PDB file of C-alpha atoms in Angstrom:
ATOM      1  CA  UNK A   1      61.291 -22.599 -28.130  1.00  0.00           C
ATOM      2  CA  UNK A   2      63.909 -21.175 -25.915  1.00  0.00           C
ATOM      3  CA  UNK A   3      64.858 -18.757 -28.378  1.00  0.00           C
ATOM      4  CA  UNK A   4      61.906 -16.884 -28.522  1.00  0.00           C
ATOM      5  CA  UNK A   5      60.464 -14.042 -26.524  1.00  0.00           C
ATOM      6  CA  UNK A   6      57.240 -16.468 -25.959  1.00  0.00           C
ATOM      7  CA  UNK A   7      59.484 -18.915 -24.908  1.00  0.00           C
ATOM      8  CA  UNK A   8      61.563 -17.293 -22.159  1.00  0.00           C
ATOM      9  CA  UNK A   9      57.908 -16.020 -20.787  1.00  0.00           C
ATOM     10  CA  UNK A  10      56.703 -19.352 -20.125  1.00  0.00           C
ATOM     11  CA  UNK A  11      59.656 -19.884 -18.275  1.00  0.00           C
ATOM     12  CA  UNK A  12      58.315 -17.230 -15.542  1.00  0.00           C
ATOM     13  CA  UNK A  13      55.107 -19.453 -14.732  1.00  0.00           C
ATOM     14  CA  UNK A  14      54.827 -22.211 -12.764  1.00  0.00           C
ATOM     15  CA  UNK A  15      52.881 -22.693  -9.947  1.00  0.00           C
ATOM     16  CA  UNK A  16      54.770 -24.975  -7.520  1.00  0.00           C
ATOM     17  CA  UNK A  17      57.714 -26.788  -6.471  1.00  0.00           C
ATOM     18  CA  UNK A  18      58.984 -28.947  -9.162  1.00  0.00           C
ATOM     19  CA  UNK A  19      62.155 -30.071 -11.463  1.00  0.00           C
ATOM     20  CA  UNK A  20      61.176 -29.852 -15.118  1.00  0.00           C
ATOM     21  CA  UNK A  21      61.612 -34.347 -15.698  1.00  0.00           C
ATOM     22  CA  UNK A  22      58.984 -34.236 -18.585  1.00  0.00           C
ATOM     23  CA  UNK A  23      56.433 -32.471 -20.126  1.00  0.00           C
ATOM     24  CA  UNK A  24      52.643 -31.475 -20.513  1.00  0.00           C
ATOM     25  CA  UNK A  25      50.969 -29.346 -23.273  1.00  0.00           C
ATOM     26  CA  UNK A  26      48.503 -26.539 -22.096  1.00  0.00           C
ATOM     27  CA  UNK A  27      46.238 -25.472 -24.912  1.00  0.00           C
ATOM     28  CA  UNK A  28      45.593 -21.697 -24.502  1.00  0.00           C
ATOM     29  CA  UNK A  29      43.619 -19.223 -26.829  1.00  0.00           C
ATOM     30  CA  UNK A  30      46.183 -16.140 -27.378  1.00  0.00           C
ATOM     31  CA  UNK A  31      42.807 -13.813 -27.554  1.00  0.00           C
ATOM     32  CA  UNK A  32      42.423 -14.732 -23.650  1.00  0.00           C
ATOM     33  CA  UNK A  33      45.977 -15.197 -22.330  1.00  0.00           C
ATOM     34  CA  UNK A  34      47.026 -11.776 -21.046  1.00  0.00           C
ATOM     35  CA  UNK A  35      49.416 -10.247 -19.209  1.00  0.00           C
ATOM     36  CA  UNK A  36      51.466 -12.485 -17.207  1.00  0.00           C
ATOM     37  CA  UNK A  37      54.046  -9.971 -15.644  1.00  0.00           C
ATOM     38  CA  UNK A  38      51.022  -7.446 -15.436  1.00  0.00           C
ATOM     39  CA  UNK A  39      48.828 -10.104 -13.547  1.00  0.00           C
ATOM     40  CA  UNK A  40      51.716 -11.133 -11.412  1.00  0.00           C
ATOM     41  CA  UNK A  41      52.141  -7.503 -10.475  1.00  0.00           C
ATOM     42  CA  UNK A  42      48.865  -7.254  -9.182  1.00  0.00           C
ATOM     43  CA  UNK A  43      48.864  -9.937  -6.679  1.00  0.00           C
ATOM     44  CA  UNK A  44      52.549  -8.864  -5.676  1.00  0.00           C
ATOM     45  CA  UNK A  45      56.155  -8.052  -6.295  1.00  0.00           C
ATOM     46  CA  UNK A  46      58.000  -9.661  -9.635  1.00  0.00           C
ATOM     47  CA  UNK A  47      61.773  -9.744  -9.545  1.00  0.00           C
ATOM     48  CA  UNK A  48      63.664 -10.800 -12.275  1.00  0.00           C
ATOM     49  CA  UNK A  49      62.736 -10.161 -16.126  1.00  0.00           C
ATOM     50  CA  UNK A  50      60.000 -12.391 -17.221  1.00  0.00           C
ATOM     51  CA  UNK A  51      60.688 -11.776 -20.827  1.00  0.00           C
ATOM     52  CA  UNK A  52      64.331 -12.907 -20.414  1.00  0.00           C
ATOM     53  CA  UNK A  53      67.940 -11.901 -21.045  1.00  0.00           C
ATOM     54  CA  UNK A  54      69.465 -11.410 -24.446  1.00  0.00           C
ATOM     55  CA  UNK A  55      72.012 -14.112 -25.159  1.00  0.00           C
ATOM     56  CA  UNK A  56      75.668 -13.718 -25.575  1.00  0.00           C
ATOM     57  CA  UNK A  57      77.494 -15.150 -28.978  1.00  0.00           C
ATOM     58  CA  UNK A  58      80.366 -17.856 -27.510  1.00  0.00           C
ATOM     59  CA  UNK A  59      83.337 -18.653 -30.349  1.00  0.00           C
ATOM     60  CA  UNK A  60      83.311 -22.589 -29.352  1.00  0.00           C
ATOM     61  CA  UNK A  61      80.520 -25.665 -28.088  1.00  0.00           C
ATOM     62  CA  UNK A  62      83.620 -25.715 -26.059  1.00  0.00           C
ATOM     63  CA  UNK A  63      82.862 -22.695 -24.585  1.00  0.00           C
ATOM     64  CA  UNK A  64      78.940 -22.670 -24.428  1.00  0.00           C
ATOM     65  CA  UNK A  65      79.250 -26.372 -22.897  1.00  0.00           C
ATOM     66  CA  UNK A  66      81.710 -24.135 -19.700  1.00  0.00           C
ATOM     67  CA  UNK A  67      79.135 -21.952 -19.650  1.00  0.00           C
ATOM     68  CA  UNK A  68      75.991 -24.483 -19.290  1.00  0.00           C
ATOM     69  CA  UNK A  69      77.612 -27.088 -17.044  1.00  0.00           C
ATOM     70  CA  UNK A  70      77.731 -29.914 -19.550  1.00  0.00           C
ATOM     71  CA  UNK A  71      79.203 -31.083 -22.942  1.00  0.00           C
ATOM     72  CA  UNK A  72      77.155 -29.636 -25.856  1.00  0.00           C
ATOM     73  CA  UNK A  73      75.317 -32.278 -27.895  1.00  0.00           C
ATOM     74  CA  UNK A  74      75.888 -31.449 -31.727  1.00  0.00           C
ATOM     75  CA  UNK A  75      74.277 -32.639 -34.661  1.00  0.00           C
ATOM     76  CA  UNK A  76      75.224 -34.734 -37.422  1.00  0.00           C
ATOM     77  CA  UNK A  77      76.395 -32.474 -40.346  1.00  0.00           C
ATOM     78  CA  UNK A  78      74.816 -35.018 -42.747  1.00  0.00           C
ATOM     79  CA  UNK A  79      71.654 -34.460 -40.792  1.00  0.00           C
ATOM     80  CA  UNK A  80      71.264 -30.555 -41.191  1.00  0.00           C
ATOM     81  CA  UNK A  81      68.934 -29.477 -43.906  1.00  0.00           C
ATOM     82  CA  UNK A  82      70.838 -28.307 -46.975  1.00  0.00           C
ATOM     83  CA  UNK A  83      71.692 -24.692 -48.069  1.00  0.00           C
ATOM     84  CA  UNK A  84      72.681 -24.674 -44.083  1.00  0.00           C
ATOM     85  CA  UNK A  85      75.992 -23.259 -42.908  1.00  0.00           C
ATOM     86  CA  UNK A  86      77.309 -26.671 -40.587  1.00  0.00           C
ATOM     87  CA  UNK A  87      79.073 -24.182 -38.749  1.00  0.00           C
ATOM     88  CA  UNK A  88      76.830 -22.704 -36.535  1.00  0.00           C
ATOM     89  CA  UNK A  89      76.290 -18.961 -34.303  1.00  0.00           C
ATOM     90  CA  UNK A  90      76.263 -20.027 -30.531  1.00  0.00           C
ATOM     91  CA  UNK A  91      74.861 -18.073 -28.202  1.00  0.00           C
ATOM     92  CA  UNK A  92      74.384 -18.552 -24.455  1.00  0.00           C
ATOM     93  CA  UNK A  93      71.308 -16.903 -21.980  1.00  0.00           C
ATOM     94  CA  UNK A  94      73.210 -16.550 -18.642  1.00  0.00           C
ATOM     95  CA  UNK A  95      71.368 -18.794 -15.262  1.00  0.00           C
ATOM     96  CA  UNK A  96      68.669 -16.194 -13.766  1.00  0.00           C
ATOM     97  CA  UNK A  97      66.793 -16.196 -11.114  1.00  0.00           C
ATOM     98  CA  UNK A  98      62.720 -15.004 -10.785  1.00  0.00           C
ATOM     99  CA  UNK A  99      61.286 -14.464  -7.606  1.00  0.00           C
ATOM    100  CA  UNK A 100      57.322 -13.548  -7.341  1.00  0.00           C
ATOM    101  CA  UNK A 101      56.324 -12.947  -3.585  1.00  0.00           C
ATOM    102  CA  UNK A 102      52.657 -12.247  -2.570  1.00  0.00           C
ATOM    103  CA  UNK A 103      51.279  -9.458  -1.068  1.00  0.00           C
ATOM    104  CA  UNK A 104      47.663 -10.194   0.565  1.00  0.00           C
ATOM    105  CA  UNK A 105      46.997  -6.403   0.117  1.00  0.00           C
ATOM    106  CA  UNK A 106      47.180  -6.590  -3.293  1.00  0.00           C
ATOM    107  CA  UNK A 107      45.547 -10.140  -4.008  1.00  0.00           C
ATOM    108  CA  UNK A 108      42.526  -8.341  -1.636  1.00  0.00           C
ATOM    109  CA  UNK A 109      42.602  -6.039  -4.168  1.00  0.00           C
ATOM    110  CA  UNK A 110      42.533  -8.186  -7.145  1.00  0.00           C
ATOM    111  CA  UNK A 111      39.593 -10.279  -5.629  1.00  0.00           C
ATOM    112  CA  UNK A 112      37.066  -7.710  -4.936  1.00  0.00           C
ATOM    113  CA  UNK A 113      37.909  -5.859  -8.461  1.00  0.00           C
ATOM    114  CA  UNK A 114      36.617  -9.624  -9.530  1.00  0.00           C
ATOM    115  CA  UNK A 115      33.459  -9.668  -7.355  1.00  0.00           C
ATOM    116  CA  UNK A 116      35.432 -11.701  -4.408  1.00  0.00           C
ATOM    117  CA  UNK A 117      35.924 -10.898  -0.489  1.00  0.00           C
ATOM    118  CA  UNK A 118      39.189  -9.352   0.276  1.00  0.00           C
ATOM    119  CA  UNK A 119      39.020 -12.098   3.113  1.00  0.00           C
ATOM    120  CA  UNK A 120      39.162 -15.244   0.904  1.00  0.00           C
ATOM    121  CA  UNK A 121      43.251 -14.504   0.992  1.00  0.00           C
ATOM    122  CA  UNK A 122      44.350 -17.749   3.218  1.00  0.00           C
ATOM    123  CA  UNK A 123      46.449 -17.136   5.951  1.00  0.00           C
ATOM    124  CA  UNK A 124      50.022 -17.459   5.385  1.00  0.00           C
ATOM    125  CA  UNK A 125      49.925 -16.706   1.980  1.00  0.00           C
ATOM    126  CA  UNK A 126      51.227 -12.846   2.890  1.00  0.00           C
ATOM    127  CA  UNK A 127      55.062 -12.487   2.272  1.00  0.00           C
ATOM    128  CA  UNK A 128      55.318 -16.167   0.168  1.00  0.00           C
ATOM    129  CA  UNK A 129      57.685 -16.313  -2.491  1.00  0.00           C
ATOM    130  CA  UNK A 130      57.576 -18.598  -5.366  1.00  0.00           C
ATOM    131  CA  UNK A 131      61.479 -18.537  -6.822  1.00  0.00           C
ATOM    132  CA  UNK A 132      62.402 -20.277 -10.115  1.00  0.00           C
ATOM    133  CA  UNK A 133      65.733 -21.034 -11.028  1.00  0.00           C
ATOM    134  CA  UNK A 134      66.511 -20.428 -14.856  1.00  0.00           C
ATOM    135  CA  UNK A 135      69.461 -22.365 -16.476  1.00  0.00           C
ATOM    136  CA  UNK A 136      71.858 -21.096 -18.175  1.00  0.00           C
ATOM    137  CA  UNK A 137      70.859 -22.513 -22.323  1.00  0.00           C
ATOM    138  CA  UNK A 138      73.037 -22.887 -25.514  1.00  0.00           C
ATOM    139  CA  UNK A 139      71.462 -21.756 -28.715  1.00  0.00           C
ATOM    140  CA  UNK A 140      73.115 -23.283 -32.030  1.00  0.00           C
ATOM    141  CA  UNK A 141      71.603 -21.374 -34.708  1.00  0.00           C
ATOM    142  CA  UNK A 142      72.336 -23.300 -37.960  1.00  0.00           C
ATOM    143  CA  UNK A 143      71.790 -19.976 -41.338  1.00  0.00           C
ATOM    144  CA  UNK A 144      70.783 -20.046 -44.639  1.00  0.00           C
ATOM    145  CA  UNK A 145      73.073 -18.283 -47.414  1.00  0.00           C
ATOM    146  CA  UNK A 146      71.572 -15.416 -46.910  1.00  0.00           C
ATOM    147  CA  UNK A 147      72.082 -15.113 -43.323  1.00  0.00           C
ATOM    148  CA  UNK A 148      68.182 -15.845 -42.250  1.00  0.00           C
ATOM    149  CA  UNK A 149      68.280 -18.380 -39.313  1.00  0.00           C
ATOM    150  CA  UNK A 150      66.683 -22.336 -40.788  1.00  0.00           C
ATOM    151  CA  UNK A 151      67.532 -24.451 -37.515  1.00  0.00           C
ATOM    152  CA  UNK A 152      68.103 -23.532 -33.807  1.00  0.00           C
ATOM    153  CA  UNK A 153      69.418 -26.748 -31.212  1.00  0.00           C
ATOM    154  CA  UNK A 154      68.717 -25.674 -27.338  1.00  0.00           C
ATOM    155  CA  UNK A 155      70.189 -27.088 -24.633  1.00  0.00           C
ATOM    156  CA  UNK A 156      70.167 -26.322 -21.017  1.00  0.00           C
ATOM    157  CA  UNK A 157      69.555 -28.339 -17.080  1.00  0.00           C
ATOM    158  CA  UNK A 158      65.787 -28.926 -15.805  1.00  0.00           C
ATOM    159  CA  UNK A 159      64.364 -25.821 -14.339  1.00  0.00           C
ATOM    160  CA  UNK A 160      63.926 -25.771 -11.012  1.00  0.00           C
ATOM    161  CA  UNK A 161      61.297 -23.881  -8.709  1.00  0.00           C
ATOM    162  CA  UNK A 162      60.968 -23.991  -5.140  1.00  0.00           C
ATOM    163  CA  UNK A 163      58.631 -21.623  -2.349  1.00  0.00           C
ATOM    164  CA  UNK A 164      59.691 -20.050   0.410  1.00  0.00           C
ATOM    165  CA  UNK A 165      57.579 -18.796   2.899  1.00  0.00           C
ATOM    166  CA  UNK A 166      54.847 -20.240   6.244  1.00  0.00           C
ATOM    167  CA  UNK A 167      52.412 -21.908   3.353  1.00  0.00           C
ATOM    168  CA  UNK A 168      52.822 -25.635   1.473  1.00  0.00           C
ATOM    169  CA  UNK A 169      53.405 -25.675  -1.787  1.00  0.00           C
ATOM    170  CA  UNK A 170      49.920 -27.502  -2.658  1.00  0.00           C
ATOM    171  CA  UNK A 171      48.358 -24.700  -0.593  1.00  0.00           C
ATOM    172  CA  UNK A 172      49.663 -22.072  -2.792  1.00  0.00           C
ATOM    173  CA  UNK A 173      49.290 -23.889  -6.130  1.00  0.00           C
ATOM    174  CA  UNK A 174      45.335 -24.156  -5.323  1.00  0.00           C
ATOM    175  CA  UNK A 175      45.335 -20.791  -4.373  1.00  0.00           C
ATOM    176  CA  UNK A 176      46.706 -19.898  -7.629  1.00  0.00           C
ATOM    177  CA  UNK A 177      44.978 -21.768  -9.714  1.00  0.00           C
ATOM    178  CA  UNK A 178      41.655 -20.936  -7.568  1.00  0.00           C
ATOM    179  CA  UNK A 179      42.313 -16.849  -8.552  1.00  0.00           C
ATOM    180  CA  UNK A 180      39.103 -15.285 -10.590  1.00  0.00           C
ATOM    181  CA  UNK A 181      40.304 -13.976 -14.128  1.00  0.00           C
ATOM    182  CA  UNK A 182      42.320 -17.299 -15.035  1.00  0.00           C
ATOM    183  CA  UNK A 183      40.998 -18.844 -18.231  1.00  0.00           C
ATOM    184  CA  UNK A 184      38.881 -21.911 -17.616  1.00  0.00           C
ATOM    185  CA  UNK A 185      40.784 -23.884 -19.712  1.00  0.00           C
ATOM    186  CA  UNK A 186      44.137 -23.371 -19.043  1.00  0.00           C
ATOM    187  CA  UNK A 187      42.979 -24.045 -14.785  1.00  0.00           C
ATOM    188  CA  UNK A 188      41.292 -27.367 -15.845  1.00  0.00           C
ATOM    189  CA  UNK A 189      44.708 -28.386 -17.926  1.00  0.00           C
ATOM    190  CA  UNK A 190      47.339 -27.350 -15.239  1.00  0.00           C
ATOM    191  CA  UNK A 191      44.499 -29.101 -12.712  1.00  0.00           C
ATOM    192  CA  UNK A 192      44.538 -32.037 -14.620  1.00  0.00           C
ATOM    193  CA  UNK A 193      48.708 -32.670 -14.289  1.00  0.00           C
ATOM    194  CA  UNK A 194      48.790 -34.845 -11.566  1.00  0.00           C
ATOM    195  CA  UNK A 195      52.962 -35.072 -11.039  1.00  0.00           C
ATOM    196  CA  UNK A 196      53.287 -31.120 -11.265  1.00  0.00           C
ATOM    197  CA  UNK A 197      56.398 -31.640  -8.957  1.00  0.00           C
ATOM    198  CA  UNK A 198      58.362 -32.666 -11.705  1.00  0.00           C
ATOM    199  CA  UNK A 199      56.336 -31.146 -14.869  1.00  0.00           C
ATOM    200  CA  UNK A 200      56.747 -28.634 -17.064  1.00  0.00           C
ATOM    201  CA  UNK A 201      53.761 -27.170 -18.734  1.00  0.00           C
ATOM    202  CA  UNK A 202      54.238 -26.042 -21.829  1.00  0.00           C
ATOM    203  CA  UNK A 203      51.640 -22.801 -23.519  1.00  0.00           C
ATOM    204  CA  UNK A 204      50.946 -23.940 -26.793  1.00  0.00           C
ATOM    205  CA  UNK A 205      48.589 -21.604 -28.884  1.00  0.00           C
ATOM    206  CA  UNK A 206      45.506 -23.393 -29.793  1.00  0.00           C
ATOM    207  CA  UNK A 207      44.369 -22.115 -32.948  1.00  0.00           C
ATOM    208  CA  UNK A 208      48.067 -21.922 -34.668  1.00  0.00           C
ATOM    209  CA  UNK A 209      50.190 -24.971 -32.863  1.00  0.00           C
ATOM    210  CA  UNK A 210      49.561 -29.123 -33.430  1.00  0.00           C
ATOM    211  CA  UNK A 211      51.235 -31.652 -31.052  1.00  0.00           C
ATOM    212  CA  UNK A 212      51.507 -35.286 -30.208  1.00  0.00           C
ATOM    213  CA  UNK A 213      53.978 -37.311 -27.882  1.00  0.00           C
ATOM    214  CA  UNK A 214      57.131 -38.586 -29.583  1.00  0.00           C
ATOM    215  CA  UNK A 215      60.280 -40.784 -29.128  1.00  0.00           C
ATOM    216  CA  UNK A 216      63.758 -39.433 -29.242  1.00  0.00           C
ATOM    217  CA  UNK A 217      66.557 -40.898 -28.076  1.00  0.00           C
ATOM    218  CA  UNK A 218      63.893 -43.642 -26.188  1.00  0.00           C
ATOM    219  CA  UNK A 219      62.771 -41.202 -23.920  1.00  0.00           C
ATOM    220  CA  UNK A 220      59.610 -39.303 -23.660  1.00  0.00           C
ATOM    221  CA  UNK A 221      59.057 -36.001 -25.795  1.00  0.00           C
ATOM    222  CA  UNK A 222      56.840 -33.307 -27.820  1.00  0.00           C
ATOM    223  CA  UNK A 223      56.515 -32.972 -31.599  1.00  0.00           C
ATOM    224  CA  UNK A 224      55.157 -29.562 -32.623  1.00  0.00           C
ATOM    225  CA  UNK A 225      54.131 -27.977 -35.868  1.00  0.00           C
ATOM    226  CA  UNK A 226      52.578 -25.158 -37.481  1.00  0.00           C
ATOM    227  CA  UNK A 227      49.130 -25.299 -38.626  1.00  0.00           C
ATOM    228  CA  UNK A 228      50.645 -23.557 -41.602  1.00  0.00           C
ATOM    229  CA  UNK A 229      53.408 -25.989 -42.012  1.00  0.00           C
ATOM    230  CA  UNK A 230      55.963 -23.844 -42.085  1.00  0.00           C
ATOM    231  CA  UNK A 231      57.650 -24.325 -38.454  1.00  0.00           C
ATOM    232  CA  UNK A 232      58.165 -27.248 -36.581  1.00  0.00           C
ATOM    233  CA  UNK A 233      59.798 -28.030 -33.109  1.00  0.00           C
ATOM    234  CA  UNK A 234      60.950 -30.983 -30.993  1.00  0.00           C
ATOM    235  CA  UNK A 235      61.866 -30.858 -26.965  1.00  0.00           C
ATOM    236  CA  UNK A 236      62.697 -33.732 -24.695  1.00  0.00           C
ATOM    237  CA  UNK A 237      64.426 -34.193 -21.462  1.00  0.00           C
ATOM    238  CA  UNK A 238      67.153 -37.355 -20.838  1.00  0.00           C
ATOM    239  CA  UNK A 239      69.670 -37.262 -17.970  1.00  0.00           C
ATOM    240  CA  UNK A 240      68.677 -33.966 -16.329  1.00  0.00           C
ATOM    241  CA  UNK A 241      69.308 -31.997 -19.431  1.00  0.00           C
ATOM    242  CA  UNK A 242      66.474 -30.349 -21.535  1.00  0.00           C
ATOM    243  CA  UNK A 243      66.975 -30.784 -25.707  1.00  0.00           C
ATOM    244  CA  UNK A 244      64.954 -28.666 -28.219  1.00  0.00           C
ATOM    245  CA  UNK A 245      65.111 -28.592 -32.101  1.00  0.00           C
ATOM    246  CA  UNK A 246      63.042 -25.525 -33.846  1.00  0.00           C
ATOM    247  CA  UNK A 247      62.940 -24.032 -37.523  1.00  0.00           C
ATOM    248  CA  UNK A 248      61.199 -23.438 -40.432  1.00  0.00           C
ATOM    249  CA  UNK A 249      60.969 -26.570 -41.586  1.00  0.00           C
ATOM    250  CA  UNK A 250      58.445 -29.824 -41.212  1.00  0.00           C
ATOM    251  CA  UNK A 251      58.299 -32.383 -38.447  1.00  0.00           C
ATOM    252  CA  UNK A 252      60.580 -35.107 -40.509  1.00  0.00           C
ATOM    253  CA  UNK A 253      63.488 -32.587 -40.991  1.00  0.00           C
ATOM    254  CA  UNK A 254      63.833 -31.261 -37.332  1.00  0.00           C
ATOM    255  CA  UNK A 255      63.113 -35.217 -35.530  1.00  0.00           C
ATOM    256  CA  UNK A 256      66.205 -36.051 -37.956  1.00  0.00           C
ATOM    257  CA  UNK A 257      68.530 -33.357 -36.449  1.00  0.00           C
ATOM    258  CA  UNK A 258      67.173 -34.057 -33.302  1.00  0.00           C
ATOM    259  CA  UNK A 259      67.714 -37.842 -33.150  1.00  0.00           C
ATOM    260  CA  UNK A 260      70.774 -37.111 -35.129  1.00  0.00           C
ATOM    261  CA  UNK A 261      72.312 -35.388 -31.538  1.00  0.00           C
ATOM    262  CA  UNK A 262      75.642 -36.976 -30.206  1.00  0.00           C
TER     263      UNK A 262
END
């Protein structure tokens, strides 16, 4: 998931303090999702790139593992899907840092263009900045013969968020979450999270994406596929590291690689 533009988006939008220790799903119809860097301009200033930072190729896990903070977890060769290259491309997305501070002017704005009083902006809430903290994550994208990517592995620390500012952090998350023009939905799922400190929600498109809870490596995780069947993904968090398998290929395939991870 990390190593697509969707992806590195989601990464941009969470609502609160937190570090990202496990993981909810939040349904969302693509139809009604948006904006997010336009929304986020109009109730204030964005800083950083939302949609992310190209990675750079690494020669070694050696390397990548420098780059990331921690020993690279590889796969089993004997666990890859066949017609695979073992050897893989790595690539590394440099640590970032996105900061979104509020301006009441504009969130006046933004309520009375949806039928609210310019007055409902809480004090305090003026000048806070919510600032996430990106990892730095190794991609190990495993190729066909033909050079078309089958299989990436992402790895990378827990993302971390934090808000600075005279306003508590549950003061801004209901604020948030309280703003006209937010899909129902999505508000009563991110609502519904009760340990949002240390959870990351996950967008998952609704009409194309299934999902259940899974086991790898005895900890807590998400199995996703493709309504289509041709895609699957797994992602899990053990030891304040964040693990995700994706490809075009079914759920059995990818939980092999993934459990396959030493």
């Amino acid at each position: 998931m990390v190593a697509t533009p969707a992806g590195r988006s989601a990464a941009g939008s969470f609502l609160a303090q937190f570090r990202s220790q496990r993981f909810a799903v939040v349904t969302f119809d693509p139809s009604q999702a948006g904006d997010l860097a336009a929304t986020l301009r109009q109730l204030g200033t964005v800083q950083g790139d939302l949609q992310g930072i190209e990675p750079d190729p690494v020669a070694t896990p050696a390397a990548a593992g420098r780059l990331v903070g921690f020993p690279l977890s590889l796969p089993d060769e004997a666990a890859l899907p066949s017609g695979v290259d073992p050897r893989p491309r790595i690539e590394v997305s440099p640590t970032r840092q996105l900061r979104f501070t509020l301006d009441a002017a504009k969130v006046g704005r933004y309520l009375e263009a949806h039928g609210r009083a310019a007055t409902d902006v809480p004090a305090g809430l003026d000048g806070a900045t919510l600032v996430a903290n990106v990892p730095a994550a190794a991609l190990l994208e495993y190729v066909a013969a033909d050079g078309s990517p089958r299989l990436v592995v992402g790895q990378s620390r827990e993302l971390t968020a934090s808000v600075q500012g005279a306003v508590t952090l549950e003061a801004l998350r209901e604020f948030l979450l309280g703003l006209p023009g937010l899909p129902p939905q999505t508000v009563r799922q991110l609502r519904a999270i009760g340990d949002w400190r240390d959870t990351l929600p996950l967008p998952v498109p609704a009409d194309r994406i299934d999902w259940r809870s899974t086991t790898i490596h005895g900890v807590q995780g998400l199995l996703l596929g493709e309504r289509n069947g041709l895609g699957s993904a797994v992602i899990w968090q053990r030891d304040g590291r964040i693990y995700g398998v994706a490809g075009l290929l079914r759920q059995a395939p990818i939980r092999r690689v993934a459990e396959s991870l030493r």
